[in-house]
Every structure is written in C-alpha cells, then in structure tokens.
C-alpha cells in the first residue's frame, strides 16, 4: 500500500526546500493582506492565499509522478474536485460566480477521470465517478441539487482514490526488483522509508537493510587500512545497495529503504 509514504511526503512538503516553503508562506500572507486592503471578494481572497503554494504543490505532484506515475493525476484531481465542491458551497452563499467556470471545470474533471478509468478499469468507483462527472455537465436546477451532486461526486472520487492506493506500488521499487510479483511489490511499498542526503552527508549502510537510489549521485565507501577509505562503487538512480559501508552523497541523494527480506 502507498498511503503511508505518500501521505507523509505530502504532509511534510519534502519535495520543497525550506527557503521555498518560507517564500510560499510569506507570499500567501502578503497576498491575503493585499486582498483585504483592496476589499476583494471572498473567492479572490482564497485564490490570493493559495496561489503562492502552487509551485510547492507542483513539486509534490512531480515527486508523486516519479514514484507512483498515474497516482499523480489522481492527487491533482482530488484537489480539483475538492476545490470544485468548495466553489459550489461559495456559490450557495453568493460568494462566487460559479456559472462562469462550471462547464469548463466540469469538462476538465471529466477528461481526467476518463483517463484514469482507461488506466485503472478495474476500479469500480472510478466508473461511478465518471457517470457523476457526466451528470455535472447537465443543466441542473435548483442550486442545491448541483451542490449535492458535487458532494456525491467528490465522495465517490475519494473512495476511488483510497481503493487505488491499496493497489499501488512504488515505480522505483519495481525497477530495482523486476522479478517480484505485484502482490509483493504492493506489500513492500508499505514498508518503505524515505531518506534524503545533501552533498557531503553520510550514513552507515546497514547490512540488514537495502537501499534504492531514486535521485542523485553518491559513493559507497568502506573503511580500509589506517584511516583510508576504499571506494566500493558509485551509485545513482535505480541502483540497489545491500552491502554494509558508508553512503556518501555527492549531490542531493534520495533513497528508499526497508529491512532486508521485506521484498520476499
């Protein structure tokens, strides 16, 4: 299952460096202040608050694509669906002119769900969501009916997302262990931990764990005679480290690790 690693990565914003997160946070606060000073409508205030975080979101989605491929589109559509529902709520209170974007937004979501359905045809909840997405294009009245339909569509898509999470494995794990069956890949993905080393950082490569390099370049060293170190090999994306030694990062090095034997 992928939820643990994916959820932790998103919650901790691991793809973005601290300066990027700080700039996004400061930009969000300044944009909100500007919206208040200009007496902007509520929906514009929300846009101003969220817009500076879009680069951070893009980084997280790119990481998700590198590790889980189509799950990145799933994540993007979950956010889009939630935003679509909140826009309907705002419309109910007269705070957002939903009619301006409803058709375009609903069509975009429909295309995304249709793509996911072709990729994951055995996910029954995606088919339910697809039918609901088609229904949102119909001219429904009253406004409460549109709001209820948007809520049901959001709920169905989140169930589809959770269903698929339990059947997803890390792409780097599959690349490192191509002989493993899908069931083992899914189970092993749930045991993965993420390690990030910056240039010059070192960690001891434990012999009872294996490491898969997903990004960057480093070296595997071993203590030699005296105080000298012996270079065992250079490691890069896709390489698996099983033997003991010292992993040293030459560039930012991202690793996935799990106890030895968990991949069997």
mmCIF file of C-alpha atoms in Angstrom, residues 2-262:
data_model
loop_
_atom_site.group_PDB
_atom_site.id
_atom_site.type_symbol
_atom_site.label_atom_id
_atom_site.label_comp_id
_atom_site.label_asym_id
_atom_site.label_seq_id
_atom_site.Cartn_x
_atom_site.Cartn_y
_atom_site.Cartn_z
ATOM 1 C CA UNK A 2 1.206 3.531 -0.787
ATOM 2 C CA UNK A 3 -0.708 5.735 1.690
ATOM 3 C CA UNK A 4 1.904 5.902 4.455
ATOM 4 C CA UNK A 5 4.887 7.129 2.442
ATOM 5 C CA UNK A 6 2.824 9.295 0.077
ATOM 6 C CA UNK A 7 0.823 10.898 2.886
ATOM 7 C CA UNK A 8 3.903 11.631 4.973
ATOM 8 C CA UNK A 9 5.703 13.122 1.972
ATOM 9 C CA UNK A 10 2.805 15.476 1.207
ATOM 10 C CA UNK A 11 2.217 16.407 4.865
ATOM 11 C CA UNK A 12 5.865 17.330 5.417
ATOM 12 C CA UNK A 13 6.282 19.018 1.998
ATOM 13 C CA UNK A 14 9.504 17.070 1.492
ATOM 14 C CA UNK A 15 9.911 17.936 -2.181
ATOM 15 C CA UNK A 16 10.330 21.646 -1.469
ATOM 16 C CA UNK A 17 13.345 23.092 0.310
ATOM 17 C CA UNK A 18 12.825 25.191 3.428
ATOM 18 C CA UNK A 19 13.525 28.501 1.594
ATOM 19 C CA UNK A 20 10.841 27.636 -0.988
ATOM 20 C CA UNK A 21 8.304 26.849 1.755
ATOM 21 C CA UNK A 22 9.149 30.095 3.579
ATOM 22 C CA UNK A 23 8.765 32.152 0.395
ATOM 23 C CA UNK A 24 5.392 30.487 -0.303
ATOM 24 C CA UNK A 25 4.169 31.136 3.252
ATOM 25 C CA UNK A 26 5.274 34.784 3.222
ATOM 26 C CA UNK A 27 3.806 35.291 -0.257
ATOM 27 C CA UNK A 28 0.494 33.823 0.905
ATOM 28 C CA UNK A 29 0.309 36.156 3.911
ATOM 29 C CA UNK A 30 1.193 39.231 1.830
ATOM 30 C CA UNK A 31 -1.365 38.291 -0.834
ATOM 31 C CA UNK A 32 -4.076 37.931 1.819
ATOM 32 C CA UNK A 33 -3.205 41.324 3.283
ATOM 33 C CA UNK A 34 -3.385 42.879 -0.185
ATOM 34 C CA UNK A 35 -6.784 41.253 -0.792
ATOM 35 C CA UNK A 36 -8.125 42.644 2.493
ATOM 36 C CA UNK A 37 -6.764 46.132 1.774
ATOM 37 C CA UNK A 38 -8.392 46.083 -1.670
ATOM 38 C CA UNK A 39 -11.700 44.815 -0.212
ATOM 39 C CA UNK A 40 -11.565 41.925 -2.664
ATOM 40 C CA UNK A 41 -14.437 39.410 -2.794
ATOM 41 C CA UNK A 42 -14.089 36.257 -0.711
ATOM 42 C CA UNK A 43 -13.254 33.983 -3.639
ATOM 43 C CA UNK A 44 -10.403 36.275 -4.741
ATOM 44 C CA UNK A 45 -9.090 36.318 -1.170
ATOM 45 C CA UNK A 46 -8.949 32.499 -1.216
ATOM 46 C CA UNK A 47 -7.173 32.496 -4.589
ATOM 47 C CA UNK A 48 -4.627 35.008 -3.285
ATOM 48 C CA UNK A 49 -3.977 32.843 -0.222
ATOM 49 C CA UNK A 50 -3.461 29.630 -2.196
ATOM 50 C CA UNK A 51 -1.693 30.825 -5.364
ATOM 51 C CA UNK A 52 1.801 31.165 -3.782
ATOM 52 C CA UNK A 53 1.633 27.490 -2.774
ATOM 53 C CA UNK A 54 1.154 26.254 -6.363
ATOM 54 C CA UNK A 55 4.925 25.778 -7.008
ATOM 55 C CA UNK A 56 5.161 23.655 -3.848
ATOM 56 C CA UNK A 57 2.156 21.612 -4.981
ATOM 57 C CA UNK A 58 3.769 21.147 -8.406
ATOM 58 C CA UNK A 59 6.929 19.791 -6.745
ATOM 59 C CA UNK A 60 4.904 17.315 -4.691
ATOM 60 C CA UNK A 61 2.963 16.163 -7.748
ATOM 61 C CA UNK A 62 6.212 15.703 -9.692
ATOM 62 C CA UNK A 63 7.603 13.535 -6.868
ATOM 63 C CA UNK A 64 4.363 11.533 -6.878
ATOM 64 C CA UNK A 65 4.664 11.005 -10.638
ATOM 65 C CA UNK A 66 8.263 9.784 -10.310
ATOM 66 C CA UNK A 67 7.258 7.239 -7.677
ATOM 67 C CA UNK A 68 3.626 6.342 -8.461
ATOM 68 C CA UNK A 69 3.083 7.509 -12.052
ATOM 69 C CA UNK A 70 -0.688 7.858 -12.676
ATOM 70 C CA UNK A 71 -1.364 8.422 -8.996
ATOM 71 C CA UNK A 72 -0.113 11.993 -9.557
ATOM 72 C CA UNK A 73 -3.156 12.647 -11.766
ATOM 73 C CA UNK A 74 -5.320 11.100 -9.054
ATOM 74 C CA UNK A 75 -3.871 13.519 -6.472
ATOM 75 C CA UNK A 76 -4.329 16.503 -8.768
ATOM 76 C CA UNK A 77 -7.961 15.601 -9.430
ATOM 77 C CA UNK A 78 -8.677 15.064 -5.721
ATOM 78 C CA UNK A 79 -7.561 18.653 -5.150
ATOM 79 C CA UNK A 80 -9.525 19.876 -8.176
ATOM 80 C CA UNK A 81 -12.666 18.045 -7.043
ATOM 81 C CA UNK A 82 -12.395 19.461 -3.521
ATOM 82 C CA UNK A 83 -11.932 22.962 -4.947
ATOM 83 C CA UNK A 84 -14.897 22.423 -7.281
ATOM 84 C CA UNK A 85 -17.109 21.436 -4.349
ATOM 85 C CA UNK A 86 -15.965 24.419 -2.252
ATOM 86 C CA UNK A 87 -16.748 26.686 -5.203
ATOM 87 C CA UNK A 88 -20.302 25.290 -5.206
ATOM 88 C CA UNK A 89 -20.544 25.976 -1.464
ATOM 89 C CA UNK A 90 -19.356 29.538 -2.055
ATOM 90 C CA UNK A 91 -21.926 29.886 -4.845
ATOM 91 C CA UNK A 92 -24.672 28.831 -2.436
ATOM 92 C CA UNK A 93 -23.739 31.795 -0.228
ATOM 93 C CA UNK A 94 -23.433 34.153 -3.184
ATOM 94 C CA UNK A 95 -19.663 34.496 -2.767
ATOM 95 C CA UNK A 96 -18.544 33.053 -6.116
ATOM 96 C CA UNK A 97 -19.977 33.314 -9.667
ATOM 97 C CA UNK A 98 -19.828 29.568 -10.361
ATOM 98 C CA UNK A 99 -21.639 29.802 -13.690
ATOM 99 C CA UNK A 100 -18.562 31.406 -15.271
ATOM 100 C CA UNK A 101 -16.350 28.374 -14.833
ATOM 101 C CA UNK A 102 -18.718 25.470 -14.176
ATOM 102 C CA UNK A 103 -18.764 23.926 -17.666
ATOM 103 C CA UNK A 104 -15.015 24.284 -18.252
ATOM 104 C CA UNK A 105 -14.164 22.970 -14.786
ATOM 105 C CA UNK A 106 -16.574 20.032 -15.020
ATOM 106 C CA UNK A 107 -15.269 19.147 -18.505
ATOM 107 C CA UNK A 108 -11.664 19.211 -17.267
ATOM 108 C CA UNK A 109 -12.509 16.871 -14.389
ATOM 109 C CA UNK A 110 -14.444 14.599 -16.758
ATOM 110 C CA UNK A 111 -11.432 14.264 -19.076
ATOM 111 C CA UNK A 112 -9.150 13.500 -16.116
ATOM 112 C CA UNK A 113 -11.482 10.859 -14.688
ATOM 113 C CA UNK A 114 -11.916 9.301 -18.144
ATOM 114 C CA UNK A 115 -8.121 8.998 -18.495
ATOM 115 C CA UNK A 116 -7.871 7.348 -15.085
ATOM 116 C CA UNK A 117 -10.676 4.945 -15.991
ATOM 117 C CA UNK A 118 -8.744 3.766 -19.053
ATOM 118 C CA UNK A 119 -5.659 3.229 -16.879
ATOM 119 C CA UNK A 120 -7.469 1.590 -13.936
ATOM 120 C CA UNK A 121 -10.545 -0.071 -15.494
ATOM 121 C CA UNK A 122 -10.947 -2.478 -12.551
ATOM 122 C CA UNK A 123 -11.542 0.347 -10.082
ATOM 123 C CA UNK A 124 -15.367 0.293 -9.754
ATOM 124 C CA UNK A 125 -15.526 3.652 -8.005
ATOM 125 C CA UNK A 126 -13.885 5.358 -10.955
ATOM 126 C CA UNK A 127 -16.773 4.247 -13.146
ATOM 127 C CA UNK A 128 -19.227 5.662 -10.593
ATOM 128 C CA UNK A 129 -17.293 8.942 -10.570
ATOM 129 C CA UNK A 130 -17.240 9.016 -14.371
ATOM 130 C CA UNK A 131 -21.036 8.744 -14.509
ATOM 131 C CA UNK A 132 -21.388 11.505 -11.912
ATOM 132 C CA UNK A 133 -18.897 13.691 -13.802
ATOM 133 C CA UNK A 134 -21.063 13.386 -16.921
ATOM 134 C CA UNK A 135 -24.121 14.337 -14.861
ATOM 135 C CA UNK A 136 -22.445 17.547 -13.639
ATOM 136 C CA UNK A 137 -22.457 18.825 -17.234
ATOM 137 C CA UNK A 138 -26.261 18.745 -17.275
ATOM 138 C CA UNK A 139 -28.151 21.994 -16.502
ATOM 139 C CA UNK A 140 -29.477 21.095 -13.052
ATOM 140 C CA UNK A 141 -31.835 23.230 -11.010
ATOM 141 C CA UNK A 142 -32.139 24.216 -8.215
ATOM 142 C CA UNK A 143 -28.733 25.249 -6.929
ATOM 143 C CA UNK A 144 -28.989 22.801 -4.017
ATOM 144 C CA UNK A 145 -29.149 19.891 -6.491
ATOM 145 C CA UNK A 146 -25.855 20.975 -8.076
ATOM 146 C CA UNK A 147 -24.260 21.233 -4.648
ATOM 147 C CA UNK A 148 -25.494 17.759 -3.652
ATOM 148 C CA UNK A 149 -24.234 16.241 -6.915
ATOM 149 C CA UNK A 150 -20.818 17.872 -6.446
ATOM 150 C CA UNK A 151 -20.610 16.418 -2.927
ATOM 151 C CA UNK A 152 -21.532 12.892 -4.066
ATOM 152 C CA UNK A 153 -19.004 13.121 -6.913
ATOM 153 C CA UNK A 154 -16.273 14.258 -4.503
ATOM 154 C CA UNK A 155 -17.080 11.418 -2.086
ATOM 155 C CA UNK A 156 -17.076 8.783 -4.852
ATOM 156 C CA UNK A 157 -13.761 10.005 -6.237
ATOM 157 C CA UNK A 158 -12.108 9.954 -2.819
ATOM 158 C CA UNK A 159 -13.270 6.361 -2.348
ATOM 159 C CA UNK A 160 -11.813 5.558 -5.792
ATOM 160 C CA UNK A 161 -8.540 7.181 -4.722
ATOM 161 C CA UNK A 162 -8.399 5.177 -1.487
ATOM 162 C CA UNK A 163 -9.249 1.991 -3.402
ATOM 163 C CA UNK A 164 -6.377 2.576 -5.828
ATOM 164 C CA UNK A 165 -3.895 3.476 -3.082
ATOM 165 C CA UNK A 166 -4.267 -0.011 -1.687
ATOM 166 C CA UNK A 167 -3.306 -1.471 -5.065
ATOM 167 C CA UNK A 168 -0.332 0.729 -5.935
ATOM 168 C CA UNK A 169 3.401 0.144 -5.615
ATOM 169 C CA UNK A 170 6.450 2.380 -5.950
ATOM 170 C CA UNK A 171 7.838 2.546 -9.508
ATOM 171 C CA UNK A 172 11.446 2.657 -8.247
ATOM 172 C CA UNK A 173 10.851 -0.486 -6.226
ATOM 173 C CA UNK A 174 9.576 -2.272 -9.337
ATOM 174 C CA UNK A 175 12.622 -1.071 -11.270
ATOM 175 C CA UNK A 176 15.016 -2.331 -8.589
ATOM 176 C CA UNK A 177 13.271 -5.702 -8.171
ATOM 177 C CA UNK A 178 11.678 -6.510 -11.560
ATOM 178 C CA UNK A 179 11.312 -10.178 -10.630
ATOM 179 C CA UNK A 180 8.880 -9.501 -7.773
ATOM 180 C CA UNK A 181 5.161 -10.199 -8.318
ATOM 181 C CA UNK A 182 2.719 -7.312 -7.998
ATOM 182 C CA UNK A 183 1.392 -8.511 -4.626
ATOM 183 C CA UNK A 184 4.873 -8.435 -3.060
ATOM 184 C CA UNK A 185 5.619 -5.018 -4.575
ATOM 185 C CA UNK A 186 2.438 -3.616 -3.018
ATOM 186 C CA UNK A 187 3.224 -5.118 0.396
ATOM 187 C CA UNK A 188 6.846 -3.942 0.305
ATOM 188 C CA UNK A 189 5.829 -0.402 -0.676
ATOM 189 C CA UNK A 190 4.021 -0.107 2.648
ATOM 190 C CA UNK A 191 7.315 -0.789 4.481
ATOM 191 C CA UNK A 192 9.381 1.788 2.627
ATOM 192 C CA UNK A 193 11.032 4.705 4.370
ATOM 193 C CA UNK A 194 12.474 7.757 2.661
ATOM 194 C CA UNK A 195 15.989 9.074 3.286
ATOM 195 C CA UNK A 196 17.435 12.284 1.846
ATOM 196 C CA UNK A 197 21.126 13.189 1.975
ATOM 197 C CA UNK A 198 22.546 16.546 0.962
ATOM 198 C CA UNK A 199 26.012 16.972 -0.615
ATOM 199 C CA UNK A 200 28.619 15.893 1.910
ATOM 200 C CA UNK A 201 26.158 13.993 4.133
ATOM 201 C CA UNK A 202 26.936 10.404 5.090
ATOM 202 C CA UNK A 203 25.060 7.496 6.605
ATOM 203 C CA UNK A 204 26.087 3.992 7.540
ATOM 204 C CA UNK A 205 24.617 1.476 5.118
ATOM 205 C CA UNK A 206 23.261 -1.164 7.464
ATOM 206 C CA UNK A 207 23.779 -4.760 6.276
ATOM 207 C CA UNK A 208 20.295 -5.718 7.487
ATOM 208 C CA UNK A 209 18.633 -3.150 5.206
ATOM 209 C CA UNK A 210 18.645 -2.413 1.498
ATOM 210 C CA UNK A 211 18.582 0.996 -0.154
ATOM 211 C CA UNK A 212 17.270 2.013 -3.576
ATOM 212 C CA UNK A 213 18.656 5.244 -5.031
ATOM 213 C CA UNK A 214 15.879 7.292 -6.661
ATOM 214 C CA UNK A 215 17.695 10.547 -7.296
ATOM 215 C CA UNK A 216 21.202 11.988 -7.242
ATOM 216 C CA UNK A 217 24.701 10.560 -7.168
ATOM 217 C CA UNK A 218 26.834 9.217 -4.341
ATOM 218 C CA UNK A 219 29.530 6.752 -3.390
ATOM 219 C CA UNK A 220 29.626 3.632 -1.263
ATOM 220 C CA UNK A 221 32.766 3.546 0.882
ATOM 221 C CA UNK A 222 34.357 1.111 3.294
ATOM 222 C CA UNK A 223 36.994 1.670 5.950
ATOM 223 C CA UNK A 224 40.417 0.495 4.794
ATOM 224 C CA UNK A 225 43.824 0.147 6.422
ATOM 225 C CA UNK A 226 44.695 3.009 8.697
ATOM 226 C CA UNK A 227 42.344 5.943 8.149
ATOM 227 C CA UNK A 228 41.964 5.408 4.429
ATOM 228 C CA UNK A 229 38.612 4.702 2.785
ATOM 229 C CA UNK A 230 38.080 2.283 -0.055
ATOM 230 C CA UNK A 231 35.664 3.214 -2.834
ATOM 231 C CA UNK A 232 33.369 0.249 -3.419
ATOM 232 C CA UNK A 233 31.269 1.811 -6.162
ATOM 233 C CA UNK A 234 29.459 4.889 -7.409
ATOM 234 C CA UNK A 235 25.670 4.784 -7.013
ATOM 235 C CA UNK A 236 22.934 6.554 -8.947
ATOM 236 C CA UNK A 237 19.202 6.298 -9.741
ATOM 237 C CA UNK A 238 17.989 2.691 -9.845
ATOM 238 C CA UNK A 239 20.965 1.214 -8.003
ATOM 239 C CA UNK A 240 20.362 -1.089 -5.036
ATOM 240 C CA UNK A 241 22.734 -1.060 -2.058
ATOM 241 C CA UNK A 242 22.655 -4.220 0.046
ATOM 242 C CA UNK A 243 26.158 -4.441 1.469
ATOM 243 C CA UNK A 244 27.412 -2.616 4.546
ATOM 244 C CA UNK A 245 29.519 0.515 4.229
ATOM 245 C CA UNK A 246 29.182 4.288 4.228
ATOM 246 C CA UNK A 247 26.914 6.049 1.738
ATOM 247 C CA UNK A 248 28.257 9.495 0.893
ATOM 248 C CA UNK A 249 26.230 12.000 -1.141
ATOM 249 C CA UNK A 250 27.943 13.914 -3.936
ATOM 250 C CA UNK A 251 24.687 15.600 -4.973
ATOM 251 C CA UNK A 252 21.308 15.582 -3.224
ATOM 252 C CA UNK A 253 20.703 11.863 -2.790
ATOM 253 C CA UNK A 254 17.210 10.425 -2.311
ATOM 254 C CA UNK A 255 16.852 6.846 -1.137
ATOM 255 C CA UNK A 256 14.122 4.359 -0.333
ATOM 256 C CA UNK A 257 14.954 1.812 2.331
ATOM 257 C CA UNK A 258 13.357 -1.197 4.008
ATOM 258 C CA UNK A 259 14.548 -4.144 6.124
ATOM 259 C CA UNK A 260 16.245 -6.952 4.218
ATOM 260 C CA UNK A 261 13.814 -9.754 3.432
ATOM 261 C CA UNK A 262 10.771 -7.468 3.232
#
